[in-house]
Tab-separated table of C-alpha atoms in Angstrom:
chain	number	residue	atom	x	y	z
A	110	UNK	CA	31.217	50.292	6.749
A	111	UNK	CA	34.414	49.493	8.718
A	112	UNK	CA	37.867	48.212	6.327
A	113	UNK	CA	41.151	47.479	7.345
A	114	UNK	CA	43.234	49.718	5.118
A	115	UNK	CA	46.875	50.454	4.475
A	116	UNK	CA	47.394	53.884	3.821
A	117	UNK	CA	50.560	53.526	2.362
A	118	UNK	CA	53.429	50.659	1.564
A	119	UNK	CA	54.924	49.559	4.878
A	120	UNK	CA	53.021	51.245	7.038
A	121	UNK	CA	50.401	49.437	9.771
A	122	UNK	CA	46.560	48.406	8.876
A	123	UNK	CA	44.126	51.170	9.924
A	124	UNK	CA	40.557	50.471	10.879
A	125	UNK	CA	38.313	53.199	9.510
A	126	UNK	CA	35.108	53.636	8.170
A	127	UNK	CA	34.020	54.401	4.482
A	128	UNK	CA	30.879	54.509	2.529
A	129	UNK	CA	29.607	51.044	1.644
A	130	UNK	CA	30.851	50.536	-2.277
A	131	UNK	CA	28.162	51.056	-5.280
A	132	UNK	CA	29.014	47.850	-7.504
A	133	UNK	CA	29.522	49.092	-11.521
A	134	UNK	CA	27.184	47.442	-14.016
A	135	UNK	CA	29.488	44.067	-14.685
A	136	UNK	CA	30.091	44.104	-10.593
A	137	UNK	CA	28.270	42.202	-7.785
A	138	UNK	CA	28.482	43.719	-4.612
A	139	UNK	CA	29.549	41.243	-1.517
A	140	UNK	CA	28.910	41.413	2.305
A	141	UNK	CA	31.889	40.063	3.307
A	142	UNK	CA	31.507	37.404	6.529
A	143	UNK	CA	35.050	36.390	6.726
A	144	UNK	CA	38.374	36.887	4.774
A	145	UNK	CA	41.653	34.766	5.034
A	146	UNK	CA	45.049	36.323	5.562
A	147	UNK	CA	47.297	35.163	2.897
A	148	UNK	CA	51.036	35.208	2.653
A	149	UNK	CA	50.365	37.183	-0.979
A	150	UNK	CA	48.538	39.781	1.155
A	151	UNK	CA	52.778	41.246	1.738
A	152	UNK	CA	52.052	42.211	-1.781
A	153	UNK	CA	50.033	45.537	-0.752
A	154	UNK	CA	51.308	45.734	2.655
A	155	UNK	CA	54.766	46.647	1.707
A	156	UNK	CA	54.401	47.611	-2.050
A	157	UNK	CA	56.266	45.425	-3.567
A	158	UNK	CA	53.589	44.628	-6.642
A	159	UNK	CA	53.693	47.489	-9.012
A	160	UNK	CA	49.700	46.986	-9.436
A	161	UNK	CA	48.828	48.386	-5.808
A	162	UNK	CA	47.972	52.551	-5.260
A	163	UNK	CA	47.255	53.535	-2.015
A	164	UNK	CA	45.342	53.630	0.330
A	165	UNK	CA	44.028	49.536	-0.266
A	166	UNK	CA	42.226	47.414	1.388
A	167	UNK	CA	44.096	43.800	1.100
A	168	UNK	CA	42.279	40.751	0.601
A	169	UNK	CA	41.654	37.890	-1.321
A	170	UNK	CA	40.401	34.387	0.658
A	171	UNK	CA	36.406	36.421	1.149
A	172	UNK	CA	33.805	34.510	1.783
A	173	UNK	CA	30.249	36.346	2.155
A	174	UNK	CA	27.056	36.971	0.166
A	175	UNK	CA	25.254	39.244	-2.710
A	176	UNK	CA	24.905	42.247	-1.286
A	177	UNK	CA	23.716	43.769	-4.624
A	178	UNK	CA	24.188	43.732	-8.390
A	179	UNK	CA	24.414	45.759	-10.971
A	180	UNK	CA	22.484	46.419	-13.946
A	181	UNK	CA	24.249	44.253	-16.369
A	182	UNK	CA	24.894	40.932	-14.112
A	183	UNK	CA	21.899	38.149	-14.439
A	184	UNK	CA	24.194	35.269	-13.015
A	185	UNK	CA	23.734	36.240	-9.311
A	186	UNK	CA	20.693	36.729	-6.900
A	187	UNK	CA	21.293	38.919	-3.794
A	188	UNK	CA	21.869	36.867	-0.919
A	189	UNK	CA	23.824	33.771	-2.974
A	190	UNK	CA	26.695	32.572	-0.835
A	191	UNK	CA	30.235	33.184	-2.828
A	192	UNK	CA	33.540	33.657	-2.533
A	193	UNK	CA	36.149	35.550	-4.161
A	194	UNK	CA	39.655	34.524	-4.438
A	195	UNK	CA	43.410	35.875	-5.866
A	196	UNK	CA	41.941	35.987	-9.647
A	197	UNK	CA	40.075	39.338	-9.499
A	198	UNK	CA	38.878	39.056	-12.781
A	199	UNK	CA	39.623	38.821	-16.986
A	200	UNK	CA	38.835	40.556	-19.790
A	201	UNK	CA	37.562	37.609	-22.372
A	202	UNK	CA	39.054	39.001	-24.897
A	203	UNK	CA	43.548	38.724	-24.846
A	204	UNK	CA	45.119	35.921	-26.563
A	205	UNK	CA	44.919	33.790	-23.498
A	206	UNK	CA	41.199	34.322	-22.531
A	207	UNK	CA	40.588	33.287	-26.115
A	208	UNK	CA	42.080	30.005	-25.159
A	209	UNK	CA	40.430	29.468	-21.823
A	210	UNK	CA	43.868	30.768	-19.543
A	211	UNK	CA	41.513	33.011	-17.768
A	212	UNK	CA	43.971	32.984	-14.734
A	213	UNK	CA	46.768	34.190	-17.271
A	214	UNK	CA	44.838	37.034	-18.618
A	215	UNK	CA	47.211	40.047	-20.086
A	216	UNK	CA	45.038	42.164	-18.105
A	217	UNK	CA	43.883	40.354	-15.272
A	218	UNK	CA	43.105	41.993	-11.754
A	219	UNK	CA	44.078	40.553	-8.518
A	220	UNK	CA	41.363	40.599	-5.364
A	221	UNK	CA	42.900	42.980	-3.184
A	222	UNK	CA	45.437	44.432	-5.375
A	223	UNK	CA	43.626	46.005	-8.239
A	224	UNK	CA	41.051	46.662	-6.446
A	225	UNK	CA	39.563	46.599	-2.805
A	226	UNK	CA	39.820	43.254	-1.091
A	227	UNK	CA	38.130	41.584	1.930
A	228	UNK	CA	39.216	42.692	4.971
A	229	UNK	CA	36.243	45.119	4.974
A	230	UNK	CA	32.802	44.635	5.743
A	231	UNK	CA	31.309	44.959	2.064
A	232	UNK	CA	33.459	45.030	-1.369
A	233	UNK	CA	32.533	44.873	-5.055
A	234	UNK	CA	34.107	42.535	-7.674
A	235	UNK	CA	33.577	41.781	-11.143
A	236	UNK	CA	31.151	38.614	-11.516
A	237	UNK	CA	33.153	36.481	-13.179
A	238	UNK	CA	35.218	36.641	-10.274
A	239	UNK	CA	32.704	35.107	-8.294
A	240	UNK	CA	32.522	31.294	-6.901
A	241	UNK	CA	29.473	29.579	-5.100
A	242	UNK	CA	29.656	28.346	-2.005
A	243	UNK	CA	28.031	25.494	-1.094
A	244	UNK	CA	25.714	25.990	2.278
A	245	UNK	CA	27.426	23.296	4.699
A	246	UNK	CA	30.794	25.134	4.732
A	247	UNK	CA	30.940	27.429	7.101
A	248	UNK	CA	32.431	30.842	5.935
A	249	UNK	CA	35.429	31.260	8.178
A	250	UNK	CA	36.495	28.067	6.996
A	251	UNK	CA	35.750	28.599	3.729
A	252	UNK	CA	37.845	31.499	2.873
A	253	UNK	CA	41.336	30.261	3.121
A	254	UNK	CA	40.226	27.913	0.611
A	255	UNK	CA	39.556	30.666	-2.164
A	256	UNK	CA	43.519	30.667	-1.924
A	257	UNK	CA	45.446	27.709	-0.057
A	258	UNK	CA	42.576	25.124	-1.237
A	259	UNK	CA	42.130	26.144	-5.180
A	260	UNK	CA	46.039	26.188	-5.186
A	261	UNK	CA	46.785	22.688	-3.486
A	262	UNK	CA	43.839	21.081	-4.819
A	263	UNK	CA	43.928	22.507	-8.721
A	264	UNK	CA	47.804	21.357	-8.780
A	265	UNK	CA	47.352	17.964	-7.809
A	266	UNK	CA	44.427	17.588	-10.109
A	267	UNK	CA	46.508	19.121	-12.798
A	268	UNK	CA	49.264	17.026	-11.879
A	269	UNK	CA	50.198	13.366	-14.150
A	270	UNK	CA	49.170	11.863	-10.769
A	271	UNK	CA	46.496	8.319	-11.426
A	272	UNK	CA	44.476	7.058	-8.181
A	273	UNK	CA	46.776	5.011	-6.208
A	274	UNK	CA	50.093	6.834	-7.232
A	275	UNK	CA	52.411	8.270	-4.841
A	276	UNK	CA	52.023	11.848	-4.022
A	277	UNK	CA	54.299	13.746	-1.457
A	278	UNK	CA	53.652	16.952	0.080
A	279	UNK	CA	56.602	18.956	1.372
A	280	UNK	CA	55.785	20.825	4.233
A	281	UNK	CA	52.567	20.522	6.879
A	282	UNK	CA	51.852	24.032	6.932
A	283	UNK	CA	49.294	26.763	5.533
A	284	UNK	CA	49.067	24.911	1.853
A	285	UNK	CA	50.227	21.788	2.782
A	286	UNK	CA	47.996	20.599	5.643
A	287	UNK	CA	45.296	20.912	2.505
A	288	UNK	CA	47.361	19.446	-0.077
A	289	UNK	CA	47.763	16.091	2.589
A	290	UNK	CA	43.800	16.221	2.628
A	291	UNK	CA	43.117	16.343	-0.992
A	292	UNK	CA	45.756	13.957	-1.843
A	293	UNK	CA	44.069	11.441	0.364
A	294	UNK	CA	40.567	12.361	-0.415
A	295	UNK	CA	41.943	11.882	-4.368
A	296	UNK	CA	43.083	8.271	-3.474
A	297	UNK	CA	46.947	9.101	-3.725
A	298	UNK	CA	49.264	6.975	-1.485
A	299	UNK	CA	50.608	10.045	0.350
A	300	UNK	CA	53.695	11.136	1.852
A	301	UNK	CA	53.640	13.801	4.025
A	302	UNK	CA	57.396	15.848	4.379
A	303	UNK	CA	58.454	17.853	7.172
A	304	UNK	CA	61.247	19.324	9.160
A	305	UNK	CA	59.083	19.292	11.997
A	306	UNK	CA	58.245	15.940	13.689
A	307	UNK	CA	56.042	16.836	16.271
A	308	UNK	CA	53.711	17.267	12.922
A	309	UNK	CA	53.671	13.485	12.554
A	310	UNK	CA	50.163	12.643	14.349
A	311	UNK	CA	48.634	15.689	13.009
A	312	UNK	CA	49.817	14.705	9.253
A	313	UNK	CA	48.671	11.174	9.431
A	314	UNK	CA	45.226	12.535	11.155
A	315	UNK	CA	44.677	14.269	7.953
A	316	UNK	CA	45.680	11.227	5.735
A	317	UNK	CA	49.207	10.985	5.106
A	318	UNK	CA	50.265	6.776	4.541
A	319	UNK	CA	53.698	7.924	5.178
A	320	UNK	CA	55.318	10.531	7.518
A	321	UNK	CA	58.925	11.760	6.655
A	322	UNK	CA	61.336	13.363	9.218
A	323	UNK	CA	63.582	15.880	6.508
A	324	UNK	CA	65.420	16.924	9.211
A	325	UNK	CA	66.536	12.925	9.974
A	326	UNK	CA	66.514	11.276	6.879
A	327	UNK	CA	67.162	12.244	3.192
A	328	UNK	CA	63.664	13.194	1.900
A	329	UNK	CA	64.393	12.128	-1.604
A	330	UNK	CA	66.020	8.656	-0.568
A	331	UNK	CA	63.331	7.725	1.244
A	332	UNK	CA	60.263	8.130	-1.518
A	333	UNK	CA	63.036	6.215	-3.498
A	334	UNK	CA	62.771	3.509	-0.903
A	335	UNK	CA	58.757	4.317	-1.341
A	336	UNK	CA	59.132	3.610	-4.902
A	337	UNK	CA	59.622	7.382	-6.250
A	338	UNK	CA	57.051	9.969	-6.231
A	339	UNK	CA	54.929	10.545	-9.184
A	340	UNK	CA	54.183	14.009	-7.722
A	341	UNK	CA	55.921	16.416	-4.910
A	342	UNK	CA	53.721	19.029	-3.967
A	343	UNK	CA	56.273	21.791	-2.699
A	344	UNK	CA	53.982	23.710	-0.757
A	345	UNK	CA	56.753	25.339	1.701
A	346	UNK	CA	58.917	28.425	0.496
A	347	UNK	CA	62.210	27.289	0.417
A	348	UNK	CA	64.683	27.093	-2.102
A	349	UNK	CA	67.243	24.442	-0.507
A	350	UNK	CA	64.214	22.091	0.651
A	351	UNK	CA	63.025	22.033	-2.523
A	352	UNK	CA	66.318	21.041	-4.480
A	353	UNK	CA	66.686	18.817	-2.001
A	354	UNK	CA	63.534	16.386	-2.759
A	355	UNK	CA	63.935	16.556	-6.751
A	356	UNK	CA	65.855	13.816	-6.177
A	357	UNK	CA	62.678	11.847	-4.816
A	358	UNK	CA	61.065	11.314	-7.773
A	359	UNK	CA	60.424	8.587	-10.122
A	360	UNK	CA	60.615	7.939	-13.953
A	361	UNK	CA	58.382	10.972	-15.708
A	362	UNK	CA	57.695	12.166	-11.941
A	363	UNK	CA	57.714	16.255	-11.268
A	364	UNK	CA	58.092	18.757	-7.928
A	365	UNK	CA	55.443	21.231	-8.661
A	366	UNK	CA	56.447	24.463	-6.876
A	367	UNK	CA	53.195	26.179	-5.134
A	368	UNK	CA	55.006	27.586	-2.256
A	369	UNK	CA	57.021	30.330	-3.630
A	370	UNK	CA	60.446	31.287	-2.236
A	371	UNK	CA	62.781	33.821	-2.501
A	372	UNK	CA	65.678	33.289	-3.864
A	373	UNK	CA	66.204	30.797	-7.002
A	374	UNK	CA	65.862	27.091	-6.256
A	375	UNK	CA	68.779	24.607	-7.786
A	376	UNK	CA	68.214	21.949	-10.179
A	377	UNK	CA	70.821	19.004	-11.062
A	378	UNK	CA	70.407	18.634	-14.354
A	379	UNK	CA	71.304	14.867	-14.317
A	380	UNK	CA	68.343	13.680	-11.637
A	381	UNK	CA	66.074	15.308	-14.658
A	382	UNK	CA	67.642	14.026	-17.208
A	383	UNK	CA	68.109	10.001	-15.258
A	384	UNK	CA	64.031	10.017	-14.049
A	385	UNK	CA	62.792	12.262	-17.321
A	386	UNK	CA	61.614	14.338	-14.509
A	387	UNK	CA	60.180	17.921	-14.604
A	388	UNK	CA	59.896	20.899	-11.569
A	389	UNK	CA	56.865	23.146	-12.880
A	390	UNK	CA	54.441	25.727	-10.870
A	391	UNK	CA	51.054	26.351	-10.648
A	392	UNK	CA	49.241	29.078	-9.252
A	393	UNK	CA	45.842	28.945	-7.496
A	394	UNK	CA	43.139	29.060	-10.356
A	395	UNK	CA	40.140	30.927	-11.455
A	396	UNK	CA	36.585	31.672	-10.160
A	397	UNK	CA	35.443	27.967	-11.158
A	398	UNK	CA	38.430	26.261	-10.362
A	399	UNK	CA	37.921	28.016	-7.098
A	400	UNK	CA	34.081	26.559	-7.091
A	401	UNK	CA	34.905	23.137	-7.823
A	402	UNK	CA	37.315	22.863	-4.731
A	403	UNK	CA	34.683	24.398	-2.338
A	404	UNK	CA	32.087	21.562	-3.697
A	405	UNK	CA	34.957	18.756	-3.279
A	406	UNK	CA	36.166	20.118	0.242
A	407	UNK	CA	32.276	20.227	1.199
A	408	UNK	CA	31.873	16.150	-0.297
A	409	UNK	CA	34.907	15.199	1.576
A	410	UNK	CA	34.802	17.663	4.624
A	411	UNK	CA	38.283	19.172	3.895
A	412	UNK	CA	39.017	22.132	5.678
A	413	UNK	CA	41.686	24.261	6.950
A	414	UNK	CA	42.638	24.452	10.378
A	415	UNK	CA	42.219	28.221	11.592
A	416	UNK	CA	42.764	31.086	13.884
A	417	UNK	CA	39.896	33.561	13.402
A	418	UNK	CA	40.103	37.277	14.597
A	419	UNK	CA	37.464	40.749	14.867
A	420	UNK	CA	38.573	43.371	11.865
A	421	UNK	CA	39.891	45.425	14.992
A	422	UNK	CA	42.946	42.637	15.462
A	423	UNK	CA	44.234	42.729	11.921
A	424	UNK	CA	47.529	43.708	12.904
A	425	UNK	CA	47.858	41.171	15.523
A	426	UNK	CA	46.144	38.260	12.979
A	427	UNK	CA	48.405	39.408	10.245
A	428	UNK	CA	51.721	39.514	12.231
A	429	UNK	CA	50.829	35.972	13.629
A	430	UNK	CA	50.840	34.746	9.552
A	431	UNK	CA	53.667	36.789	8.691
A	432	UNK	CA	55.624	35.082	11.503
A	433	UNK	CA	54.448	32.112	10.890
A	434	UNK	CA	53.003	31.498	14.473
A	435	UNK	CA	49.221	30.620	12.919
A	436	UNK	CA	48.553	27.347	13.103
A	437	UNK	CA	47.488	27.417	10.377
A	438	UNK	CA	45.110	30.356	8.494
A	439	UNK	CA	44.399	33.292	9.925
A	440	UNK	CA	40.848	34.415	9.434
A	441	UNK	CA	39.119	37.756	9.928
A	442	UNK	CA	35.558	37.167	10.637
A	443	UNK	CA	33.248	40.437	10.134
């Protein structure tokens, strides 16, 4: 089989070929048809997770089919149409497996970390790490959303949000062109935040009620003028844009942080304390969260807007994401 592999931190993607994987008896082994490049994916390219040995193949938005299985999996059928995403798999049996935190197992794996990702034509993965996809979605569009979708749409259906409730979304990008979707497929009067205004027709396309120019107005005064948000979605990576919309929220409203950035992001105290208001995270979700928002995207036809590339232009498609020139996930199709 062909993979896209870095040899070692830092250094370039390398297309070689490898003997197709044997899955282990709890593993299901998956053809892969198309994997999503993920901002995470800088994990094993430049070494910073202390998981990742060398040489790896990165990977963690695959969409394909059973390949094979091994002796001890019953749940899958060669030739069933999954996905696996960022959780790689749990063992069932920590402290927080006993409670159902599958996604915050002690000794979790990560898809393309732990073990051998996507951007290769087959790969094996534990089967609980598996999701169904439904047959309408197309596979190049359904990969991103084994990472960008579980992650937008799990936190807004995690979120305090009730139908009719203002939700904003800060930033039209990667995550945030989904979370605009789901909040309007979810019946949320939605606000759609960017620095960027040409992204105006494109945001209320996708469903946005409300379009707001951050790099015109005050963000946060003008969801006050909206009436406060209930929920802010921060789906871009940055600290100051961020602090700056905590101060949109309403009375018991929250930011919830799903675009990670790098340096700490500032809180006043006092807008908490005036609107009981909260900033939390979330982070993507497990194999059936990961299933359920496949089956909504496919009743609502969600789906990302992508740039899809041969394994051979992996370095191109992944400095296009890294640069944040993709408009908006880049996909590998194999």
């Amino acid at each position: 089989m062909r993979a896209a592999v870095v040899p070692e931190a830092g250094a370039d993607f390398e297309v070689v070929e490898r003997d197709v994987p044997e899955p282990d008896p709890g593993e299901v082994r998956v053809s892969v048809d198309a994997c999503g490049i993920c901002h995470s994916d800088v994990f094993t390219k430049e070494g910073t997770n202390p998981v990742v040995s060398y040489p790896r193949v990165p990977g963690h938005e695959v969409a394909g089919h059973v390949d094979a299985v091994g002796d001890a999996v019953d749940a899958w059928d060669v030739g069933d149409r999954v996905g696996v995403g960022w959780h790689g798999g749990h063992c069932s049996t920590c402290e927080q497996c006993r409670q159902g935190n599958f996604l915050q197992c002690e000794n979790g794996e990560i898809t393309g970390l732990s073990y051998d990702g996507g951007y290769a034509e087959y790969m094996t993965a534990p089967s609980e790490a598996l999701a169904k996809i439904p047959e309408a979605l197309d596979a190049a569009a359904a990969a991103p959303l084994l990472c960008a979708g579980v992650t937008t749409f799990n936190a807004l259906r995690n979120s305090d949000a009730n139908v009719g409730d203002l939700v904003a979304v800060q930033g039209v990008g990667g995550l945030g062109h989904l979370g605009v979707q789901y909040a309007h497929a979810a019946g949320f009067e939605t606000a759609a935040i960017s620095r960027t205004p040409e992204k105006e027709s494109l945001a209320k396309e996708l469903g946005a009620d409300h379009f707001i120019n951050a790099a015109e107005v005050d963000a946060g005064q003008r969801l006050q003028e909206l009436g406060g948000a209930d929920v802010v979605l921060a789906t871009a990576p940055s600290s100051d844009a961020i602090s700056s919309i905590v101060s949109g929220i309403g009375v018991d409203g929250s930011v919830v942080v799903v675009g990670v950035p790098g340096e700490p992001v500032e809180v006043s105290a006092q807008q908490l304390v005036q609107s009981r208001g909260g900033v939390e995270g979330w982070a993507s979700g497990h194999a059936r969260d990961s299933q359920d928002t496949l089956e909504f995207s496919s009743l609502r036809d969600i789906a990302p807007e992508i740039e899809t590339y041969p394994l051979e232009d992996v370095n191109e498609a992944y400095g296009r994401m890294i640069d944040n020139e993709a408009r908006f996930r880049a996909v590998l199709e194999l």
